[in-house]
CSV table of C-alpha atoms in Angstrom, one decimal:
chain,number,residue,atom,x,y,z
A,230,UNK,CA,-4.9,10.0,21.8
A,231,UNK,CA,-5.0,10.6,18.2
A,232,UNK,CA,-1.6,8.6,17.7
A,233,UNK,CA,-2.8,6.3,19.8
A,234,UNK,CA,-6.2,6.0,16.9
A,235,UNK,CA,-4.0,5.8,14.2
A,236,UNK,CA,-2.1,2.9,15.7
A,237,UNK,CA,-5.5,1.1,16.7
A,238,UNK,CA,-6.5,1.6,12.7
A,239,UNK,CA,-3.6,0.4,11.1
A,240,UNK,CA,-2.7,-2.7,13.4
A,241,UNK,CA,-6.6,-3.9,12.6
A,242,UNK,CA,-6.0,-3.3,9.2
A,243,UNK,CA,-2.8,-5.4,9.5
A,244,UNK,CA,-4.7,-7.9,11.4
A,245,UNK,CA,-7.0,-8.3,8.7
A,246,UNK,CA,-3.9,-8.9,6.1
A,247,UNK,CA,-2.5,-11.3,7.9
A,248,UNK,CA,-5.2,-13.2,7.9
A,249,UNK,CA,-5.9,-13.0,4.3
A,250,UNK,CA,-2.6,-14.0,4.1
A,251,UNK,CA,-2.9,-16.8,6.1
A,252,UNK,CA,-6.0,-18.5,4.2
A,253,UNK,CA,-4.0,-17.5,0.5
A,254,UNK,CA,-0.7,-19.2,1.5
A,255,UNK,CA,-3.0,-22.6,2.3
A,256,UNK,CA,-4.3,-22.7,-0.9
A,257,UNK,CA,-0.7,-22.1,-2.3
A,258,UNK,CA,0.4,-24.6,-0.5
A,259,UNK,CA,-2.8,-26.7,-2.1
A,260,UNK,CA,-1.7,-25.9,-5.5
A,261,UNK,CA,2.2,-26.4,-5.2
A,262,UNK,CA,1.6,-29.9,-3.9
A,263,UNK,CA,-1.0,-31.1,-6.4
A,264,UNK,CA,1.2,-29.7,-10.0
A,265,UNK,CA,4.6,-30.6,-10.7
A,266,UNK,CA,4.6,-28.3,-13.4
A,267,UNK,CA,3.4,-25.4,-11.5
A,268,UNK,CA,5.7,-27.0,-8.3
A,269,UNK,CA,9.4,-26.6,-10.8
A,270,UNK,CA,7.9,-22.8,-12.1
A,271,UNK,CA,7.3,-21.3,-9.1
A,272,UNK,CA,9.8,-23.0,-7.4
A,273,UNK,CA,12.2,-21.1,-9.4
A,274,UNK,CA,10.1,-18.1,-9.7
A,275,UNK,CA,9.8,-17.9,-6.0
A,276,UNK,CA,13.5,-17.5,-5.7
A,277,UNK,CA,14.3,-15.2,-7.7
A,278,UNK,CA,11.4,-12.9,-6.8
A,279,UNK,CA,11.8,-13.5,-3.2
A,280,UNK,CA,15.8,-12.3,-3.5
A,281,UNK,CA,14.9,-9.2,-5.5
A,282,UNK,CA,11.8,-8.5,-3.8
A,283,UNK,CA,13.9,-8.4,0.1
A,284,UNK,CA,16.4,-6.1,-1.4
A,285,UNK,CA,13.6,-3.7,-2.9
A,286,UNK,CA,11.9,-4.0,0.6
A,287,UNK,CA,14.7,-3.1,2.7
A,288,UNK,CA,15.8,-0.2,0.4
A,289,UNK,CA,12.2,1.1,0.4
A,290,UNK,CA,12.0,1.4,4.4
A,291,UNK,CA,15.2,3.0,4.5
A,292,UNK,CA,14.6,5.5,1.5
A,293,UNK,CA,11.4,6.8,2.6
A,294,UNK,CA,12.5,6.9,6.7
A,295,UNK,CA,14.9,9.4,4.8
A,296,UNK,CA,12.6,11.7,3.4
A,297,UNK,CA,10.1,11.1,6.2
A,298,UNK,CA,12.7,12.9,8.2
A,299,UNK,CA,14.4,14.9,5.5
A,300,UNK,CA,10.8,16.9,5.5
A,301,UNK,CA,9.4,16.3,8.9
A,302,UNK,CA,6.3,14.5,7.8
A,303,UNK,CA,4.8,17.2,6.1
A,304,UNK,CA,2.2,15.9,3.5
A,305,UNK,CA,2.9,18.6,0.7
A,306,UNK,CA,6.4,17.3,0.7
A,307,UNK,CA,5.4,14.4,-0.2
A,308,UNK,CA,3.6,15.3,-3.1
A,309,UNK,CA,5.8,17.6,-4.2
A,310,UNK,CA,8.1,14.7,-3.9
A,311,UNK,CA,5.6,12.4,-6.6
A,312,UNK,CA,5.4,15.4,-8.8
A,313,UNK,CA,8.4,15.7,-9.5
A,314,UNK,CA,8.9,12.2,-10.1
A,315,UNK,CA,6.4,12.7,-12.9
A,316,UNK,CA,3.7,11.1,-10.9
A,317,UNK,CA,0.0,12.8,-11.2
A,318,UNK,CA,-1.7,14.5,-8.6
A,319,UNK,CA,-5.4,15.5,-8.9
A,320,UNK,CA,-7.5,17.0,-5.6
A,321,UNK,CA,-11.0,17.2,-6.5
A,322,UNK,CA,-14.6,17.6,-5.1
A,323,UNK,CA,-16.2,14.6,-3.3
A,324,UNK,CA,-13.0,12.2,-4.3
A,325,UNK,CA,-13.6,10.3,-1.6
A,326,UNK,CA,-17.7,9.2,-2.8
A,327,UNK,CA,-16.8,9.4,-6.1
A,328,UNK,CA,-13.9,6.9,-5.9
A,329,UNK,CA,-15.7,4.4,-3.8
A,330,UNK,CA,-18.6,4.1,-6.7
A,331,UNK,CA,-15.3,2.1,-8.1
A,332,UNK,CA,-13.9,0.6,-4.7
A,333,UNK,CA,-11.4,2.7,-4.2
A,334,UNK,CA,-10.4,5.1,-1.6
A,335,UNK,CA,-8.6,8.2,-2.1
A,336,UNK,CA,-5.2,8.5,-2.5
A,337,UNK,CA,-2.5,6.2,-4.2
A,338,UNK,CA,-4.4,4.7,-7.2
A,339,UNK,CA,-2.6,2.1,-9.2
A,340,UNK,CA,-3.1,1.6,-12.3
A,341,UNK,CA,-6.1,1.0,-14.0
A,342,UNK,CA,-8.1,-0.9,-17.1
A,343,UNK,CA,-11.4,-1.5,-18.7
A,344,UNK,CA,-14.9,0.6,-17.3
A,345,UNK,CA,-13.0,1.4,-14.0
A,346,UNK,CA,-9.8,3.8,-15.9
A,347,UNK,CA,-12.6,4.8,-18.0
A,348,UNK,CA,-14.3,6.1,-15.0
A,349,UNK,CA,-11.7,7.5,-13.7
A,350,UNK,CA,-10.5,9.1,-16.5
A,351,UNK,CA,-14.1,11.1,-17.0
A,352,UNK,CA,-14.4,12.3,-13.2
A,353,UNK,CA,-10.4,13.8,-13.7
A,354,UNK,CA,-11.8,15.4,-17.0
A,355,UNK,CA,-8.5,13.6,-18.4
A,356,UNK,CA,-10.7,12.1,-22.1
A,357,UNK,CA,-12.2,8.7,-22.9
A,358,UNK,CA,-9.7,6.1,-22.5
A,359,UNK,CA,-9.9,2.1,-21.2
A,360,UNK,CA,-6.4,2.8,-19.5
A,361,UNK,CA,-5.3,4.8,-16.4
A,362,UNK,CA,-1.7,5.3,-15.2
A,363,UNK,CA,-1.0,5.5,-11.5
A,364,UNK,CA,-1.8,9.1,-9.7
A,365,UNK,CA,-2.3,10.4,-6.6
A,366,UNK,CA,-6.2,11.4,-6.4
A,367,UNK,CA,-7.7,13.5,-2.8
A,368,UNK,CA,-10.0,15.6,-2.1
A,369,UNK,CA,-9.2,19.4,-1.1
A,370,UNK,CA,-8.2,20.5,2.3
A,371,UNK,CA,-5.9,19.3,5.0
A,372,UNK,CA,-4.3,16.1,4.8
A,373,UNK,CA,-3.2,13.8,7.5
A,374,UNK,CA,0.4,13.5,7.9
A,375,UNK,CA,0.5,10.1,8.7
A,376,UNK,CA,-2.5,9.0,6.0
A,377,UNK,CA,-0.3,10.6,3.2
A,378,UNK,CA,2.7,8.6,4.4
A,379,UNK,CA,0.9,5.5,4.1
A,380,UNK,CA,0.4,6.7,0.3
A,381,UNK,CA,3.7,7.8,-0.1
A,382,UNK,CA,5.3,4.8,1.2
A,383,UNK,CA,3.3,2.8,-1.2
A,384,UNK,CA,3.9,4.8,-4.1
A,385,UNK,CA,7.3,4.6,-3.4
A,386,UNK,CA,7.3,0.9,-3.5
A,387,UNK,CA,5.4,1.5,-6.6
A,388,UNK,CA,8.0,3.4,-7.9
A,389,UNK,CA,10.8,1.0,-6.8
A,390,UNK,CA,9.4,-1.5,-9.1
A,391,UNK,CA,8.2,-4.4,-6.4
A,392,UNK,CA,5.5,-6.8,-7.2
A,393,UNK,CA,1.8,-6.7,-6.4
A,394,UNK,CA,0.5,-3.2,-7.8
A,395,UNK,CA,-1.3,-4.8,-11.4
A,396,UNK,CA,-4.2,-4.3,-11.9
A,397,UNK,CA,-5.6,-7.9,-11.5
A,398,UNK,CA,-3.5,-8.1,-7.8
A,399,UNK,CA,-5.3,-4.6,-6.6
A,400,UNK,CA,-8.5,-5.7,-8.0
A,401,UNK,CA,-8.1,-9.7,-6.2
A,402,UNK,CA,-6.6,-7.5,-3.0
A,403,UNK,CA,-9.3,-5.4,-2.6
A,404,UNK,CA,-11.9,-7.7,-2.8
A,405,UNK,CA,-11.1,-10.5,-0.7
A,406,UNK,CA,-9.8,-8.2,2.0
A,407,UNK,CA,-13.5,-6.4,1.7
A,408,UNK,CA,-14.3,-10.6,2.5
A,409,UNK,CA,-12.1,-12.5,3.7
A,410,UNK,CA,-14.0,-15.3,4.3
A,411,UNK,CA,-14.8,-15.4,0.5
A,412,UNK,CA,-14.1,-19.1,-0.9
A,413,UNK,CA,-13.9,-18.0,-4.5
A,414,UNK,CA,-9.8,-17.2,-3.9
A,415,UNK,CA,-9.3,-20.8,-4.2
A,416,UNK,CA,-10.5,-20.3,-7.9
A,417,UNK,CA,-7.4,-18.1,-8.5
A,418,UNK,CA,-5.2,-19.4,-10.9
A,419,UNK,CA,-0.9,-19.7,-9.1
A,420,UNK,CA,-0.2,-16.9,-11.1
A,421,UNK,CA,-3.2,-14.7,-9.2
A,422,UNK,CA,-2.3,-16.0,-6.0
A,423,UNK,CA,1.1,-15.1,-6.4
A,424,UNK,CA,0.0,-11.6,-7.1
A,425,UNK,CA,-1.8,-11.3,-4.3
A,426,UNK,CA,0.4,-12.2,-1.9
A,427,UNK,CA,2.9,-9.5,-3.0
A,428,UNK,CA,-0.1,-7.0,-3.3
A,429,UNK,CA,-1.1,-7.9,0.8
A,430,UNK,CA,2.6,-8.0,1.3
A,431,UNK,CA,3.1,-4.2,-0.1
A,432,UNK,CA,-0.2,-2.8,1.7
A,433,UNK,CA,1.1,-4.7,5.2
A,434,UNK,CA,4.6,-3.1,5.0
A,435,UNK,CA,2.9,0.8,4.7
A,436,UNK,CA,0.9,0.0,7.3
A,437,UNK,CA,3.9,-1.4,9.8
A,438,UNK,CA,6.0,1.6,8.4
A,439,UNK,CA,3.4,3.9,9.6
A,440,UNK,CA,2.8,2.2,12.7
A,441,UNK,CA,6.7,2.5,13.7
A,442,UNK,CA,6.5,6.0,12.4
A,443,UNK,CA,3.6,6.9,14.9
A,444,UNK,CA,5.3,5.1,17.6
A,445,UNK,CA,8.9,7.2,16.8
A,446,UNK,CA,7.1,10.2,17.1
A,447,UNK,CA,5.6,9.3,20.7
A,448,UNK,CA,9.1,8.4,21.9
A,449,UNK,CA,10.4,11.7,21.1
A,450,UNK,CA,7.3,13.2,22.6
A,451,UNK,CA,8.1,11.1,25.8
A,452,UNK,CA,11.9,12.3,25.8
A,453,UNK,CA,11.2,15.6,24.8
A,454,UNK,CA,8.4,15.5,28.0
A,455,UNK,CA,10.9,14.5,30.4
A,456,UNK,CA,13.7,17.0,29.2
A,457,UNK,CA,11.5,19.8,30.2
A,458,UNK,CA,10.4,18.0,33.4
A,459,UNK,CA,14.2,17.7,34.0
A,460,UNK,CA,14.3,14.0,34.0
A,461,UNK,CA,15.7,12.7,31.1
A,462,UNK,CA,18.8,10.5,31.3
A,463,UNK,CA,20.1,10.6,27.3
């Protein structure tokens, strides 16, 4: 049942991306029709970033399915995993109402500028400073395996160097997914909307990766059910 939750949460969330995505690529479409300029930029643009981009994609999945098995899901493997790759990782009282003061939720948090890193900077007791690089940031206690994945998965695309984790892609990302219905995105500029795309991209390839992860685990569950109930052809 709780497998079954998780898979319920991140297909919705998905849903909702997919959308998004949907109404962005129209107005894309809107503004690669109506600018020859912008039409011979991102046309080679696109290109390039799309081959780079599939490459980075594919190596991510496979990577972290590695490690994913490599430590059997546990969640302090992970981190230990981001510290080591100099990544930061604070756990700290009431993370979870004091990041959403800033519209963000605990976990991965990219990186950061203006009143927002300076925010975050004073609650991590880390100085005054109008700039915040990426870090992992939770709350004490137990964390949930395939939550933590999610993060991991995304800091690892982070960390692979793929597109859509600026700040002004996170920031566009988070609001219009909060609204999706909100008509200001066909205000963005094509370099914004590009962003964006990639940022919905990354966040909908986490949630897939987590979804097939959840869904590896029941299958094994299922074989491992019948092997004991003697009914297993393998």
């Amino acid at each position: 049942m709780k497998n079954f939750s998780k898979k319920v949460k991140y297909s919705i969330l998905s849903l909702r991306e997919k959308f998004l995505s949907t109404m962005l690529s129209k107005h894309l479409d809107t503004t690669f029709t109506n600018s020859t300029t912008k039409t011979m930029i991102s046309s080679t643009e696109t290109i390039t970033f799309s081959t780079e981009t599939e490459k980075n994609i594919k190596l991510v999945s496979e990577n972290v399915f590695n490690i994913m098995k490599s430590c059997g899901n546990n969640p302090i493997k992970y981190i230990e995993y981001m510290e080591a790759e100099g990544t930061k990782v604070f756990r700290i009282k009431d993370a979870s109402k004091k990041l959403q003061k800033i519209n963000e939720d605990e976990g991965l948090i990219t990186e950061l500028n203006g009143k927002k890193a300076l925010y975050m900077n004073f609650i991590l007791g880390l100085g005054l400073s109008f700039t915040f690089k990426p870090a992992l940031v939770m709350s004490y206690g137990e964390i949930e395996p395939y939550y933590m994945l999610r993060e991991f998965y995304k800091w690892y695309s982070l960390k692979t160097g793929l597109p859509g984790f600026n700040f002004t892609a996170q920031e566009n990302f988070k609001k219009y997914l909060k609204n999706i219905n909100d008509s200001s995105i066909k205000n963005l500029n094509y370099k914004d909307m590009l962003e964006l795309k990639e940022a919905i991209a990354r966040d909908s390839e986490a949630n897939e990766f987590v979804i097939n992860a959840v869904k590896l685990k029941e299958g094994g569950e299922k074989v491992f059910k019948k092997m004991n109930d003697g009914g297993a052809n393998i």
